[in-house]
Amino acid sequence: MIHFDVTFNLDGLAENVAVMADKVQRKAALDLFGELIQTTPIDTGRARAGWSMDIRQGGNVPEGRKKPKGWKKGDTPLYPRPTTPMPPKGAPYIMIYNNVEYIIHLNDGTPTQPARRFVEKAVDKVSRNLK
């Protein structure tokens, strides 16, 4: 009888999975960032130039369902508004945002302008390319 001894280093496997997940997350974020810049409509170029991205770590995960401290009616919060579950406290995450005050109206439309939904289209495109 032939016996094969197969053992796995589960710690090494978990570490490799974590490294690969980090690479996929970073590539997806860079792809999305580039897609948002390319597809943001241009008039003056201000909205397109307003996209920023950074990696955050620790307890500074934004609360998706609370208004920012000091928020007043009429203030425009960061866009897109967080609607998905945020990462666990202490986990690294990549945040893509635009602080231009009219970016929400540019994407979602106004009573006189149709919705363009370029943010959702960019997310869909990058998501399809990940599969």
PDB file of N, CA and C in Angstrom, residues 30-95:
ATOM      1  N   LEU A  30      -7.474  51.103  -7.735  1.00  0.00           N
ATOM      2  CA  LEU A  30      -6.782  51.908  -8.755  1.00  0.00           C
ATOM      3  C   LEU A  30      -7.575  51.935 -10.063  1.00  0.00           C
ATOM      4  N   ASP A  31      -8.134  50.790 -10.444  1.00  0.00           N
ATOM      5  CA  ASP A  31      -8.953  50.743 -11.657  1.00  0.00           C
ATOM      6  C   ASP A  31     -10.182  51.640 -11.517  1.00  0.00           C
ATOM      7  N   LEU A  32     -10.841  51.576 -10.362  1.00  0.00           N
ATOM      8  CA  LEU A  32     -12.031  52.403 -10.135  1.00  0.00           C
ATOM      9  C   LEU A  32     -11.664  53.881 -10.119  1.00  0.00           C
ATOM     10  N   PHE A  33     -10.580  54.218  -9.457  1.00  0.00           N
ATOM     11  CA  PHE A  33     -10.123  55.603  -9.399  1.00  0.00           C
ATOM     12  C   PHE A  33      -9.896  56.147 -10.812  1.00  0.00           C
ATOM     13  N   GLY A  34      -9.201  55.380 -11.640  1.00  0.00           N
ATOM     14  CA  GLY A  34      -8.949  55.797 -13.020  1.00  0.00           C
ATOM     15  C   GLY A  34     -10.225  55.918 -13.830  1.00  0.00           C
ATOM     16  N   GLU A  35     -11.138  54.962 -13.644  1.00  0.00           N
ATOM     17  CA  GLU A  35     -12.414  54.995 -14.368  1.00  0.00           C
ATOM     18  C   GLU A  35     -13.245  56.214 -13.964  1.00  0.00           C
ATOM     19  N   LEU A  36     -13.266  56.540 -12.671  1.00  0.00           N
ATOM     20  CA  LEU A  36     -14.004  57.717 -12.208  1.00  0.00           C
ATOM     21  C   LEU A  36     -13.435  58.997 -12.808  1.00  0.00           C
ATOM     22  N   ILE A  37     -12.120  59.092 -12.850  1.00  0.00           N
ATOM     23  CA  ILE A  37     -11.488  60.281 -13.422  1.00  0.00           C
ATOM     24  C   ILE A  37     -11.827  60.395 -14.906  1.00  0.00           C
ATOM     25  N   GLN A  38     -11.772  59.276 -15.620  1.00  0.00           N
ATOM     26  CA  GLN A  38     -12.057  59.308 -17.059  1.00  0.00           C
ATOM     27  C   GLN A  38     -13.512  59.622 -17.378  1.00  0.00           C
ATOM     28  N   THR A  39     -14.430  59.157 -16.533  1.00  0.00           N
ATOM     29  CA  THR A  39     -15.852  59.271 -16.885  1.00  0.00           C
ATOM     30  C   THR A  39     -16.580  60.429 -16.212  1.00  0.00           C
ATOM     31  N   THR A  40     -15.928  61.144 -15.319  1.00  0.00           N
ATOM     32  CA  THR A  40     -16.570  62.313 -14.714  1.00  0.00           C
ATOM     33  C   THR A  40     -16.723  63.389 -15.784  1.00  0.00           C
ATOM     34  N   PRO A  41     -17.945  63.874 -15.979  1.00  0.00           N
ATOM     35  CA  PRO A  41     -18.171  64.891 -17.023  1.00  0.00           C
ATOM     36  C   PRO A  41     -17.312  66.139 -16.794  1.00  0.00           C
ATOM     37  N   ILE A  42     -16.931  66.759 -17.893  1.00  0.00           N
ATOM     38  CA  ILE A  42     -16.074  67.948 -17.816  1.00  0.00           C
ATOM     39  C   ILE A  42     -16.838  69.179 -18.301  1.00  0.00           C
ATOM     40  N   ASP A  43     -16.806  70.215 -17.475  1.00  0.00           N
ATOM     41  CA  ASP A  43     -17.197  71.552 -17.902  1.00  0.00           C
ATOM     42  C   ASP A  43     -15.974  72.422 -17.628  1.00  0.00           C
ATOM     43  N   THR A  44     -15.679  72.597 -16.344  1.00  0.00           N
ATOM     44  CA  THR A  44     -14.480  73.338 -15.964  1.00  0.00           C
ATOM     45  C   THR A  44     -13.323  72.404 -15.609  1.00  0.00           C
ATOM     46  N   GLY A  45     -13.627  71.130 -15.368  1.00  0.00           N
ATOM     47  CA  GLY A  45     -12.603  70.164 -14.965  1.00  0.00           C
ATOM     48  C   GLY A  45     -12.467  70.030 -13.462  1.00  0.00           C
ATOM     49  N   ARG A  46     -13.174  70.858 -12.723  1.00  0.00           N
ATOM     50  CA  ARG A  46     -13.063  70.852 -11.258  1.00  0.00           C
ATOM     51  C   ARG A  46     -13.560  69.542 -10.643  1.00  0.00           C
ATOM     52  N   ALA A  47     -14.703  69.035 -11.119  1.00  0.00           N
ATOM     53  CA  ALA A  47     -15.246  67.791 -10.565  1.00  0.00           C
ATOM     54  C   ALA A  47     -14.316  66.623 -10.860  1.00  0.00           C
ATOM     55  N   ARG A  48     -13.783  66.575 -12.056  1.00  0.00           N
ATOM     56  CA  ARG A  48     -12.862  65.499 -12.425  1.00  0.00           C
ATOM     57  C   ARG A  48     -11.592  65.558 -11.580  1.00  0.00           C
ATOM     58  N   ALA A  49     -11.093  66.746 -11.332  1.00  0.00           N
ATOM     59  CA  ALA A  49      -9.880  66.917 -10.534  1.00  0.00           C
ATOM     60  C   ALA A  49     -10.131  66.687  -9.043  1.00  0.00           C
ATOM     61  N   GLY A  50     -11.407  66.624  -8.639  1.00  0.00           N
ATOM     62  CA  GLY A  50     -11.735  66.496  -7.225  1.00  0.00           C
ATOM     63  C   GLY A  50     -11.619  65.091  -6.661  1.00  0.00           C
ATOM     64  N   TRP A  51     -11.401  64.067  -7.490  1.00  0.00           N
ATOM     65  CA  TRP A  51     -11.294  62.699  -6.984  1.00  0.00           C
ATOM     66  C   TRP A  51      -9.989  62.509  -6.234  1.00  0.00           C
ATOM     67  N   SER A  52     -10.086  61.867  -5.072  1.00  0.00           N
ATOM     68  CA  SER A  52      -8.918  61.542  -4.247  1.00  0.00           C
ATOM     69  C   SER A  52      -9.056  60.111  -3.756  1.00  0.00           C
ATOM     70  N   MET A  53      -7.934  59.535  -3.399  1.00  0.00           N
ATOM     71  CA  MET A  53      -7.933  58.165  -2.889  1.00  0.00           C
ATOM     72  C   MET A  53      -6.853  58.064  -1.828  1.00  0.00           C
ATOM     73  N   ASP A  54      -7.174  57.370  -0.735  1.00  0.00           N
ATOM     74  CA  ASP A  54      -6.144  57.087   0.252  1.00  0.00           C
ATOM     75  C   ASP A  54      -6.448  55.789   0.981  1.00  0.00           C
ATOM     76  N   ILE A  55      -5.404  55.245   1.567  1.00  0.00           N
ATOM     77  CA  ILE A  55      -5.530  54.013   2.354  1.00  0.00           C
ATOM     78  C   ILE A  55      -5.595  54.416   3.807  1.00  0.00           C
ATOM     79  N   ARG A  56      -6.573  53.890   4.504  1.00  0.00           N
ATOM     80  CA  ARG A  56      -6.756  54.216   5.915  1.00  0.00           C
ATOM     81  C   ARG A  56      -6.680  52.947   6.747  1.00  0.00           C
ATOM     82  N   GLN A  57      -6.308  53.104   7.960  1.00  0.00           N
ATOM     83  CA  GLN A  57      -6.143  51.968   8.866  1.00  0.00           C
ATOM     84  C   GLN A  57      -6.595  52.383  10.251  1.00  0.00           C
ATOM     85  N   GLY A  58      -7.080  51.427  10.990  1.00  0.00           N
ATOM     86  CA  GLY A  58      -7.375  51.688  12.388  1.00  0.00           C
ATOM     87  C   GLY A  58      -8.807  52.076  12.635  1.00  0.00           C
ATOM     88  N   GLY A  59      -9.000  52.848  13.690  1.00  0.00           N
ATOM     89  CA  GLY A  59     -10.341  53.160  14.157  1.00  0.00           C
ATOM     90  C   GLY A  59     -10.994  54.333  13.470  1.00  0.00           C
ATOM     91  N   ASN A  60     -10.434  54.809  12.350  1.00  0.00           N
ATOM     92  CA  ASN A  60     -11.017  55.977  11.702  1.00  0.00           C
ATOM     93  C   ASN A  60     -11.951  55.611  10.550  1.00  0.00           C
ATOM     94  N   VAL A  61     -12.630  54.477  10.658  1.00  0.00           N
ATOM     95  CA  VAL A  61     -13.591  54.069   9.641  1.00  0.00           C
ATOM     96  C   VAL A  61     -14.803  54.987   9.729  1.00  0.00           C
ATOM     97  N   PRO A  62     -15.202  55.639   8.630  1.00  0.00           N
ATOM     98  CA  PRO A  62     -16.339  56.552   8.706  1.00  0.00           C
ATOM     99  C   PRO A  62     -17.642  55.813   8.972  1.00  0.00           C
ATOM    100  N   GLU A  63     -18.502  56.437   9.709  1.00  0.00           N
ATOM    101  CA  GLU A  63     -19.832  55.878   9.965  1.00  0.00           C
ATOM    102  C   GLU A  63     -20.701  56.192   8.774  1.00  0.00           C
ATOM    103  N   GLY A  64     -21.274  55.175   8.165  1.00  0.00           N
ATOM    104  CA  GLY A  64     -22.038  55.368   6.945  1.00  0.00           C
ATOM    105  C   GLY A  64     -23.427  55.922   7.146  1.00  0.00           C
ATOM    106  N   ARG A  65     -23.965  55.850   8.327  1.00  0.00           N
ATOM    107  CA  ARG A  65     -25.353  56.249   8.511  1.00  0.00           C
ATOM    108  C   ARG A  65     -25.503  57.479   9.410  1.00  0.00           C
ATOM    109  N   LYS A  66     -24.406  58.107   9.760  1.00  0.00           N
ATOM    110  CA  LYS A  66     -24.463  59.294  10.612  1.00  0.00           C
ATOM    111  C   LYS A  66     -23.981  60.504   9.832  1.00  0.00           C
ATOM    112  N   LYS A  67     -24.524  61.646  10.150  1.00  0.00           N
ATOM    113  CA  LYS A  67     -24.057  62.878   9.534  1.00  0.00           C
ATOM    114  C   LYS A  67     -22.730  63.262  10.183  1.00  0.00           C
ATOM    115  N   PRO A  68     -21.796  63.823   9.399  1.00  0.00           N
ATOM    116  CA  PRO A  68     -20.525  64.237   9.975  1.00  0.00           C
ATOM    117  C   PRO A  68     -20.716  65.289  11.062  1.00  0.00           C
ATOM    118  N   LYS A  69     -19.799  65.293  12.021  1.00  0.00           N
ATOM    119  CA  LYS A  69     -19.855  66.284  13.094  1.00  0.00           C
ATOM    120  C   LYS A  69     -19.794  67.684  12.479  1.00  0.00           C
ATOM    121  N   GLY A  70     -20.669  68.557  12.931  1.00  0.00           N
ATOM    122  CA  GLY A  70     -20.719  69.915  12.414  1.00  0.00           C
ATOM    123  C   GLY A  70     -21.527  70.052  11.135  1.00  0.00           C
ATOM    124  N   TRP A  71     -22.151  68.947  10.692  1.00  0.00           N
ATOM    125  CA  TRP A  71     -22.938  68.983   9.455  1.00  0.00           C
ATOM    126  C   TRP A  71     -24.156  69.862   9.638  1.00  0.00           C
ATOM    127  N   LYS A  72     -24.420  70.715   8.663  1.00  0.00           N
ATOM    128  CA  LYS A  72     -25.603  71.576   8.686  1.00  0.00           C
ATOM    129  C   LYS A  72     -26.418  71.290   7.443  1.00  0.00           C
ATOM    130  N   LYS A  73     -27.713  71.523   7.531  1.00  0.00           N
ATOM    131  CA  LYS A  73     -28.568  71.321   6.372  1.00  0.00           C
ATOM    132  C   LYS A  73     -28.026  72.144   5.206  1.00  0.00           C
ATOM    133  N   GLY A  74     -27.894  71.512   4.067  1.00  0.00           N
ATOM    134  CA  GLY A  74     -27.339  72.179   2.897  1.00  0.00           C
ATOM    135  C   GLY A  74     -25.884  71.837   2.647  1.00  0.00           C
ATOM    136  N   ASP A  75     -25.176  71.329   3.672  1.00  0.00           N
ATOM    137  CA  ASP A  75     -23.798  70.888   3.469  1.00  0.00           C
ATOM    138  C   ASP A  75     -23.809  69.636   2.604  1.00  0.00           C
ATOM    139  N   THR A  76     -22.798  69.471   1.795  1.00  0.00           N
ATOM    140  CA  THR A  76     -22.685  68.283   0.974  1.00  0.00           C
ATOM    141  C   THR A  76     -21.632  67.370   1.585  1.00  0.00           C
ATOM    142  N   PRO A  77     -22.022  66.167   1.997  1.00  0.00           N
ATOM    143  CA  PRO A  77     -21.027  65.240   2.550  1.00  0.00           C
ATOM    144  C   PRO A  77     -20.181  64.628   1.446  1.00  0.00           C
ATOM    145  N   LEU A  78     -19.186  63.854   1.838  1.00  0.00           N
ATOM    146  CA  LEU A  78     -18.351  63.163   0.863  1.00  0.00           C
ATOM    147  C   LEU A  78     -19.221  62.292  -0.030  1.00  0.00           C
ATOM    148  N   TYR A  79     -18.816  62.110  -1.266  1.00  0.00           N
ATOM    149  CA  TYR A  79     -19.559  61.255  -2.189  1.00  0.00           C
ATOM    150  C   TYR A  79     -18.614  60.193  -2.724  1.00  0.00           C
ATOM    151  N   PRO A  80     -19.026  59.000  -2.891  1.00  0.00           N
ATOM    152  CA  PRO A  80     -20.380  58.521  -2.690  1.00  0.00           C
ATOM    153  C   PRO A  80     -20.696  58.291  -1.223  1.00  0.00           C
ATOM    154  N   ARG A  81     -21.958  58.420  -0.906  1.00  0.00           N
ATOM    155  CA  ARG A  81     -22.389  58.212   0.472  1.00  0.00           C
ATOM    156  C   ARG A  81     -22.203  56.742   0.824  1.00  0.00           C
ATOM    157  N   PRO A  82     -21.545  56.421   1.956  1.00  0.00           N
ATOM    158  CA  PRO A  82     -21.369  55.012   2.307  1.00  0.00           C
ATOM    159  C   PRO A  82     -22.718  54.335   2.562  1.00  0.00           C
ATOM    160  N   THR A  83     -22.998  53.279   1.821  1.00  0.00           N
ATOM    161  CA  THR A  83     -24.239  52.537   2.012  1.00  0.00           C
ATOM    162  C   THR A  83     -23.965  51.059   2.234  1.00  0.00           C
ATOM    163  N   THR A  84     -22.743  50.633   2.005  1.00  0.00           N
ATOM    164  CA  THR A  84     -22.389  49.235   2.198  1.00  0.00           C
ATOM    165  C   THR A  84     -21.739  49.065   3.559  1.00  0.00           C
ATOM    166  N   PRO A  85     -21.710  47.854   4.083  1.00  0.00           N
ATOM    167  CA  PRO A  85     -21.071  47.641   5.383  1.00  0.00           C
ATOM    168  C   PRO A  85     -19.611  48.062   5.335  1.00  0.00           C
ATOM    169  N   MET A  86     -19.177  48.730   6.364  1.00  0.00           N
ATOM    170  CA  MET A  86     -17.798  49.186   6.435  1.00  0.00           C
ATOM    171  C   MET A  86     -16.923  48.057   6.980  1.00  0.00           C
ATOM    172  N   PRO A  87     -15.606  48.103   6.730  1.00  0.00           N
ATOM    173  CA  PRO A  87     -14.719  47.060   7.235  1.00  0.00           C
ATOM    174  C   PRO A  87     -14.665  47.089   8.753  1.00  0.00           C
ATOM    175  N   PRO A  88     -14.266  45.966   9.347  1.00  0.00           N
ATOM    176  CA  PRO A  88     -14.175  45.932  10.812  1.00  0.00           C
ATOM    177  C   PRO A  88     -13.193  46.979  11.318  1.00  0.00           C
ATOM    178  N   LYS A  89     -13.435  47.443  12.536  1.00  0.00           N
ATOM    179  CA  LYS A  89     -12.557  48.436  13.148  1.00  0.00           C
ATOM    180  C   LYS A  89     -11.133  47.884  13.185  1.00  0.00           C
ATOM    181  N   GLY A  90     -10.191  48.676  12.726  1.00  0.00           N
ATOM    182  CA  GLY A  90      -8.794  48.271  12.713  1.00  0.00           C
ATOM    183  C   GLY A  90      -8.346  47.674  11.392  1.00  0.00           C
ATOM    184  N   ALA A  91      -9.280  47.334  10.504  1.00  0.00           N
ATOM    185  CA  ALA A  91      -8.919  46.744   9.216  1.00  0.00           C
ATOM    186  C   ALA A  91      -8.552  47.851   8.228  1.00  0.00           C
ATOM    187  N   PRO A  92      -7.553  47.606   7.376  1.00  0.00           N
ATOM    188  CA  PRO A  92      -7.220  48.619   6.370  1.00  0.00           C
ATOM    189  C   PRO A  92      -8.295  48.679   5.293  1.00  0.00           C
ATOM    190  N   TYR A  93      -8.504  49.841   4.746  1.00  0.00           N
ATOM    191  CA  TYR A  93      -9.454  50.000   3.656  1.00  0.00           C
ATOM    192  C   TYR A  93      -8.998  51.151   2.771  1.00  0.00           C
ATOM    193  N   ILE A  94      -9.477  51.148   1.561  1.00  0.00           N
ATOM    194  CA  ILE A  94      -9.143  52.193   0.600  1.00  0.00           C
ATOM    195  C   ILE A  94     -10.387  53.047   0.406  1.00  0.00           C
ATOM    196  N   MET A  95     -10.221  54.345   0.519  1.00  0.00           N
ATOM    197  CA  MET A  95     -11.341  55.261   0.374  1.00  0.00           C
ATOM    198  C   MET A  95     -11.130  56.118  -0.872  1.00  0.00           C
TER     199      MET A  95
END
